[in-house]
PDB file of C-alpha atoms in Angstrom:
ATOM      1  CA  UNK E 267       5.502 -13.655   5.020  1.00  0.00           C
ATOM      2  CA  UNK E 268       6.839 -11.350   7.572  1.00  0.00           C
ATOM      3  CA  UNK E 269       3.683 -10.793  10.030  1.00  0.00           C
ATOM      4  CA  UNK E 270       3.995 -12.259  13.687  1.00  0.00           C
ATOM      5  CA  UNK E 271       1.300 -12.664  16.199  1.00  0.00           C
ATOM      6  CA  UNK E 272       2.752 -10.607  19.236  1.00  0.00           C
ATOM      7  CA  UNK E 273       0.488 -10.801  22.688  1.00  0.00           C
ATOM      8  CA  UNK E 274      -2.719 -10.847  20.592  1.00  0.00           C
ATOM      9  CA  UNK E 275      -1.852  -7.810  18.108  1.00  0.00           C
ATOM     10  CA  UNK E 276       0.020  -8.946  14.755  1.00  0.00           C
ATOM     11  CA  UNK E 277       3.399  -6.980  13.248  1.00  0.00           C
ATOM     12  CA  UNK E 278       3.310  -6.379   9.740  1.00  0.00           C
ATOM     13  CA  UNK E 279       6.419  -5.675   7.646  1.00  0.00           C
ATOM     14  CA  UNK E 280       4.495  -4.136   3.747  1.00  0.00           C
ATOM     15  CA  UNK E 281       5.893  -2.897   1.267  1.00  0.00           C
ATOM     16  CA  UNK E 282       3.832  -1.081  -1.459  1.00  0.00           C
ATOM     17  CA  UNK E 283       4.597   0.728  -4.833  1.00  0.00           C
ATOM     18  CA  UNK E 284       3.599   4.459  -5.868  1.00  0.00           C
ATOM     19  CA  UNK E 285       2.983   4.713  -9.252  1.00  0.00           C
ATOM     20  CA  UNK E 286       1.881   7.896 -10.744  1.00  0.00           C
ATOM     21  CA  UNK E 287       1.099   8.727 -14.645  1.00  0.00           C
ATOM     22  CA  UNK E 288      -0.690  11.649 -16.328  1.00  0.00           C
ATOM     23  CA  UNK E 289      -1.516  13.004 -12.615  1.00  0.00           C
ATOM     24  CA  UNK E 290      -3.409   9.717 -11.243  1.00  0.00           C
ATOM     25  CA  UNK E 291      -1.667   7.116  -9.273  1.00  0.00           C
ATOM     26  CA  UNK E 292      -2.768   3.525  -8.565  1.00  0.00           C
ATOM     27  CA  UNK E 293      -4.776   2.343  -5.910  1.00  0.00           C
ATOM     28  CA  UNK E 294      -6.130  -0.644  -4.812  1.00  0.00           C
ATOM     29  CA  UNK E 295      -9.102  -2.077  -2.526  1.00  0.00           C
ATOM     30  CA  UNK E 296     -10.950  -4.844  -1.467  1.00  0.00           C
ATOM     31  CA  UNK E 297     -14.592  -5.076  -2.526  1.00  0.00           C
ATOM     32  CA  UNK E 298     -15.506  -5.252   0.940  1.00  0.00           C
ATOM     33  CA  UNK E 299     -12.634  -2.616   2.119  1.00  0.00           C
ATOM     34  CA  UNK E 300     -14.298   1.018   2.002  1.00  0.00           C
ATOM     35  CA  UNK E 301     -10.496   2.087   2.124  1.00  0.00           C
ATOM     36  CA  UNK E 302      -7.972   2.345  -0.824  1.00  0.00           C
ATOM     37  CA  UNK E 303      -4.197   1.368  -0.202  1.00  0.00           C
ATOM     38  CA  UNK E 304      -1.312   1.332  -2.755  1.00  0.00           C
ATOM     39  CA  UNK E 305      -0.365  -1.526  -4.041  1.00  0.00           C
ATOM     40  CA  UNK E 306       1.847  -4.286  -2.627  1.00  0.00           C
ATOM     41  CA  UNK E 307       2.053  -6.577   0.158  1.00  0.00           C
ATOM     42  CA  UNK E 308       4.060  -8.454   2.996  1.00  0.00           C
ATOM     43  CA  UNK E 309       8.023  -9.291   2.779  1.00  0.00           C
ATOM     44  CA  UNK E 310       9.247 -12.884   3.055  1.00  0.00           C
ATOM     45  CA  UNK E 311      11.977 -13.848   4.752  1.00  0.00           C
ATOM     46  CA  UNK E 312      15.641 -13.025   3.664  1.00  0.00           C
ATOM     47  CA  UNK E 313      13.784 -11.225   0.682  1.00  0.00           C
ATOM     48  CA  UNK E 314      14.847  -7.233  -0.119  1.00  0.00           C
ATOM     49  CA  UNK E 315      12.351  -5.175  -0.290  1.00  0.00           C
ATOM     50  CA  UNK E 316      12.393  -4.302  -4.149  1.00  0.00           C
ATOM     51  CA  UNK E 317      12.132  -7.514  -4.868  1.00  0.00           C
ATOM     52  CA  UNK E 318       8.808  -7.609  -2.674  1.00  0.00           C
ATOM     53  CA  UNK E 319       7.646  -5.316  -4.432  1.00  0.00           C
ATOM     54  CA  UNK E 320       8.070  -6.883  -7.701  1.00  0.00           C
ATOM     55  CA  UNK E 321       6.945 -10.277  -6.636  1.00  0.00           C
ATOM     56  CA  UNK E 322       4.122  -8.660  -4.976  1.00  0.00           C
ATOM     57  CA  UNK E 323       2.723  -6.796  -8.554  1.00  0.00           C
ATOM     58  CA  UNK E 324       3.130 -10.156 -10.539  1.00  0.00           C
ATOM     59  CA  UNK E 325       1.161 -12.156  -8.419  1.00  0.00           C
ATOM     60  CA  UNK E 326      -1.466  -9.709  -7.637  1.00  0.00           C
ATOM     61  CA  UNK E 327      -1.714  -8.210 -11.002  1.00  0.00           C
ATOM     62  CA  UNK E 328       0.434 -10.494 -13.137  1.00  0.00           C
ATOM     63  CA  UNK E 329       2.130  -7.295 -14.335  1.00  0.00           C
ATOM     64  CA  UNK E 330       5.936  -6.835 -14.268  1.00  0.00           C
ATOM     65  CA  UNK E 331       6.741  -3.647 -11.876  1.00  0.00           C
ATOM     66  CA  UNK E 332      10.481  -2.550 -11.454  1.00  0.00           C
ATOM     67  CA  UNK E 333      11.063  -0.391  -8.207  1.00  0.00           C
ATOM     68  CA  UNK E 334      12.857   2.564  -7.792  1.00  0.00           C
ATOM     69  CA  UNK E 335      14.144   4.671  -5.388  1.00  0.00           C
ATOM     70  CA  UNK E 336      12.490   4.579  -1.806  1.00  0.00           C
ATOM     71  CA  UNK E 337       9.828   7.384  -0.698  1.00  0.00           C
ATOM     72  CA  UNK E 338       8.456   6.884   2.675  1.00  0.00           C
ATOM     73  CA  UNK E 339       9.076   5.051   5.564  1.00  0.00           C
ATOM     74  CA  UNK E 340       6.044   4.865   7.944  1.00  0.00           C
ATOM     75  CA  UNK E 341       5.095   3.240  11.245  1.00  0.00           C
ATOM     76  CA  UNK E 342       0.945   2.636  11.330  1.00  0.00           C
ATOM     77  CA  UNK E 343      -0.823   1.302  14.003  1.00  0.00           C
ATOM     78  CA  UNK E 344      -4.245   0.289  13.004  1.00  0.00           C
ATOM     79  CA  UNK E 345      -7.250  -2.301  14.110  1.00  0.00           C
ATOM     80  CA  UNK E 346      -8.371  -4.142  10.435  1.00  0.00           C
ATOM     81  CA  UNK E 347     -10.574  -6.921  10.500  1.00  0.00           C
ATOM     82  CA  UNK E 348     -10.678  -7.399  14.458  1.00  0.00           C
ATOM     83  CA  UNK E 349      -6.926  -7.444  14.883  1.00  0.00           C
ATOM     84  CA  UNK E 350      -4.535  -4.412  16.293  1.00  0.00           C
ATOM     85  CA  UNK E 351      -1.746  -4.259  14.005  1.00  0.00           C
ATOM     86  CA  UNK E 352       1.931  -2.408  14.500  1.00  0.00           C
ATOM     87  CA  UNK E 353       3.086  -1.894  10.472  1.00  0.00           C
ATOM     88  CA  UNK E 354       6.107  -0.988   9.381  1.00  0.00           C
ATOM     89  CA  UNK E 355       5.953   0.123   5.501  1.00  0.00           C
ATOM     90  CA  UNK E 356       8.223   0.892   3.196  1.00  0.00           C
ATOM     91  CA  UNK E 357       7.032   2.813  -0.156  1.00  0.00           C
ATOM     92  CA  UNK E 358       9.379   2.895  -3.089  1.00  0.00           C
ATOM     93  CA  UNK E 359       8.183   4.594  -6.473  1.00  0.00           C
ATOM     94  CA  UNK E 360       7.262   2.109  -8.973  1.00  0.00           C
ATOM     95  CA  UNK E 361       7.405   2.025 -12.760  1.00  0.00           C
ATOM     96  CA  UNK E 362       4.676  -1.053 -14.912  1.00  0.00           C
ATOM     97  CA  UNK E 363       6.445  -1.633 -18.008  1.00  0.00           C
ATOM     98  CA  UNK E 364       3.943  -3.248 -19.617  1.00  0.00           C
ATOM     99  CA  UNK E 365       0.897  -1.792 -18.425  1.00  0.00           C
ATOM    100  CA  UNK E 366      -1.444  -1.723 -21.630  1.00  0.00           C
ATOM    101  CA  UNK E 367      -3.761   1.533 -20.163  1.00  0.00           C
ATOM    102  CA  UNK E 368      -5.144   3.576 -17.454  1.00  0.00           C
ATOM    103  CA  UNK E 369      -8.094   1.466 -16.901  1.00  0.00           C
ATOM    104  CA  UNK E 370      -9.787  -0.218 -14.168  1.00  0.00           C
ATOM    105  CA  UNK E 371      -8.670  -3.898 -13.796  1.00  0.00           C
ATOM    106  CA  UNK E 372      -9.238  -6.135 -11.494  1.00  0.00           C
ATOM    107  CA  UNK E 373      -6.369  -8.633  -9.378  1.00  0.00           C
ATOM    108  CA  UNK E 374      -6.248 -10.608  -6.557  1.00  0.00           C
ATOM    109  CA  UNK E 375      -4.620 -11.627  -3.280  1.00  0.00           C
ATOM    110  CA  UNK E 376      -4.476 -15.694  -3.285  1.00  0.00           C
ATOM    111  CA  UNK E 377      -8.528 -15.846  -3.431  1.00  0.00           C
ATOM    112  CA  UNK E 378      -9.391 -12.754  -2.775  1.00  0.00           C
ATOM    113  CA  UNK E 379     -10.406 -10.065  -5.330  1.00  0.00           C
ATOM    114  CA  UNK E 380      -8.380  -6.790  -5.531  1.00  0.00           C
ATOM    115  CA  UNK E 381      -9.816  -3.495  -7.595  1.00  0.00           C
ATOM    116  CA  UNK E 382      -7.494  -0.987  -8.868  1.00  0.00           C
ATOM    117  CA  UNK E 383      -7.975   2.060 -10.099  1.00  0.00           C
ATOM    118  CA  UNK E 384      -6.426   5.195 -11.262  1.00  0.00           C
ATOM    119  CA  UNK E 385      -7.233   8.047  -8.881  1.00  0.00           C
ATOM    120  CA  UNK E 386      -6.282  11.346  -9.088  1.00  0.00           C
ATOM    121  CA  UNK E 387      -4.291  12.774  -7.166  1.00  0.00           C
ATOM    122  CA  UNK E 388      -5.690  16.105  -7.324  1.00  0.00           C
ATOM    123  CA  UNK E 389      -8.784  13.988  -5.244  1.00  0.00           C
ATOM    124  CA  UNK E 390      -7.602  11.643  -3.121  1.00  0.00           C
ATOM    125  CA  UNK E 391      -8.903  14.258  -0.858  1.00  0.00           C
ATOM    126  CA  UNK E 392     -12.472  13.017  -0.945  1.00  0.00           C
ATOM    127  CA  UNK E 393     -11.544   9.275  -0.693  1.00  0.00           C
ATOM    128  CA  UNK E 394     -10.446   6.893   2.103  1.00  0.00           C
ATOM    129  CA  UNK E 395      -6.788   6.336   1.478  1.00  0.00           C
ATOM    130  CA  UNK E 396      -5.028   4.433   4.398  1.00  0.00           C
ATOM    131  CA  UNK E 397      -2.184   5.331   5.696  1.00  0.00           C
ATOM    132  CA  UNK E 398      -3.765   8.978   5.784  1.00  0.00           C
ATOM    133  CA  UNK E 399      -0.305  10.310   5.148  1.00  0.00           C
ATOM    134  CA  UNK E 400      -0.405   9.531   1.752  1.00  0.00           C
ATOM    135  CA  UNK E 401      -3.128  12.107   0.819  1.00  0.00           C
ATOM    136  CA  UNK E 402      -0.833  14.811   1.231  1.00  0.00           C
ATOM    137  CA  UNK E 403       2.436  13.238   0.702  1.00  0.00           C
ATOM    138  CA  UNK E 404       1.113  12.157  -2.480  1.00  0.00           C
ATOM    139  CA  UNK E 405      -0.212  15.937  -3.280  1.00  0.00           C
ATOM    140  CA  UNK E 406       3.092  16.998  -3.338  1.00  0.00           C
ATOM    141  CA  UNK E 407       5.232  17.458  -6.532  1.00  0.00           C
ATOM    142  CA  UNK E 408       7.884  16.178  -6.862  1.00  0.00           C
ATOM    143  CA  UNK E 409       7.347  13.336  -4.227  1.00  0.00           C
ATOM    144  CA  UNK E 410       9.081  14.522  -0.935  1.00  0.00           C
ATOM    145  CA  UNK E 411      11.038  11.346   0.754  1.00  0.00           C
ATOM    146  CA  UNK E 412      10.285  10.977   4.459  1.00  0.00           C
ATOM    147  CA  UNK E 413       9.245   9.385   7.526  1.00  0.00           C
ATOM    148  CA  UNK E 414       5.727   9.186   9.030  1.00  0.00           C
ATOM    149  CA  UNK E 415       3.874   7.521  12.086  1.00  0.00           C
ATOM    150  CA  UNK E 416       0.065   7.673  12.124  1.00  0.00           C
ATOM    151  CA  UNK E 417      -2.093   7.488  15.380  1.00  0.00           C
ATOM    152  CA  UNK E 418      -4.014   4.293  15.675  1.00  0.00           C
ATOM    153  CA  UNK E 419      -6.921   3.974  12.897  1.00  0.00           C
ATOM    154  CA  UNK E 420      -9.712   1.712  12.689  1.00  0.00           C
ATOM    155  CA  UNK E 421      -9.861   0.681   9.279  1.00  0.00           C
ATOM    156  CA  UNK E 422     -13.177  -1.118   9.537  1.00  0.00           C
ATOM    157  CA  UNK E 423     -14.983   1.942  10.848  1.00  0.00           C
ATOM    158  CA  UNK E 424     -12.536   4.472   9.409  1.00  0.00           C
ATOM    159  CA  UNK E 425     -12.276   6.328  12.501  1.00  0.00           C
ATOM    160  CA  UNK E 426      -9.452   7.434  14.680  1.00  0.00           C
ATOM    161  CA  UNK E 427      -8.717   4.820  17.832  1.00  0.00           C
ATOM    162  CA  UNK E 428      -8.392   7.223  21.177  1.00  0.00           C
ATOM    163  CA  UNK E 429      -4.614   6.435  22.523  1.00  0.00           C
TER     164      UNK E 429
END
């Protein structure tokens, strides 16, 4: 997986899916995570980025994902879990072929537990979504492509990180 230790902060290459139906998209958390994310995870070496995306949604969810065209690029520099991380993320939209409903289901990330949900997007105003760009790039439709940098977030507290 592509995520180096760097003078005690850690760079993150992720790559995560947007898929939106009937005016929700999917999100996923943590149990402990009072954040939602979409869905996806880190590249591997020498591996394109679609294909992370696919082999990400089959092991997390054991649901086959194809990947589309690319969305957003974004540069995020966040603390998570008492590490400073520099992300680079690219978000492609995603289509789940054989996705059986709109329900609640639950996946995981080697042992840990993963909850996704539906949200919609008409309210992802009220929730923690991280990287905060997607609230409003997700808002928009159609999907806009584009490129975004956040300011440095604490995702443990949720609160901006002074520069």
């Amino acid at each position: 997986m592509i995520s180096l230790r760097i003078d005690g902060a850690l760079f993150n290459y992720r790559v995560a899916g947007v898929a939106v139906l009937n005016g929700k998209v999917l999100l996923h958390k943590t149990p402990s995570d009072n954040f939602w994310t979409l869905p996806g995870g880190r590249a591997e070496l020498f591996e394109f980025s679609k294909d992370t995306l696919q082999r990400e949604m089959r092991e997390e969810t054991g649901l086959n994902a194809e990947a589309g065209e690319m969305l957003w690029v974004s540069e995020n520099f966040f603390s998570y879990d008492g590490d400073k991380y520099h992300e680079i993320g690219f978000y492609f939209s995603m289509q789940i072929h054989d996705l059986p409903h709109q329900e609640d289901f639950l996946g995981s990330e080697g042992q840990d537990e993963l909850l996704f949900h539906w949200h919609d997007v008409a309210d992802l105003h009220s929730i923690a979504v991280y990287p905060a760009f997607l609230t409003e790039a997700l808002a928009k439709s159609p999907l806009e492509k584009g490129h975004y940098n956040s300011g440095y977030t604490d995702l443990d507290a949720g609160n901006p990180i002074p520069s």
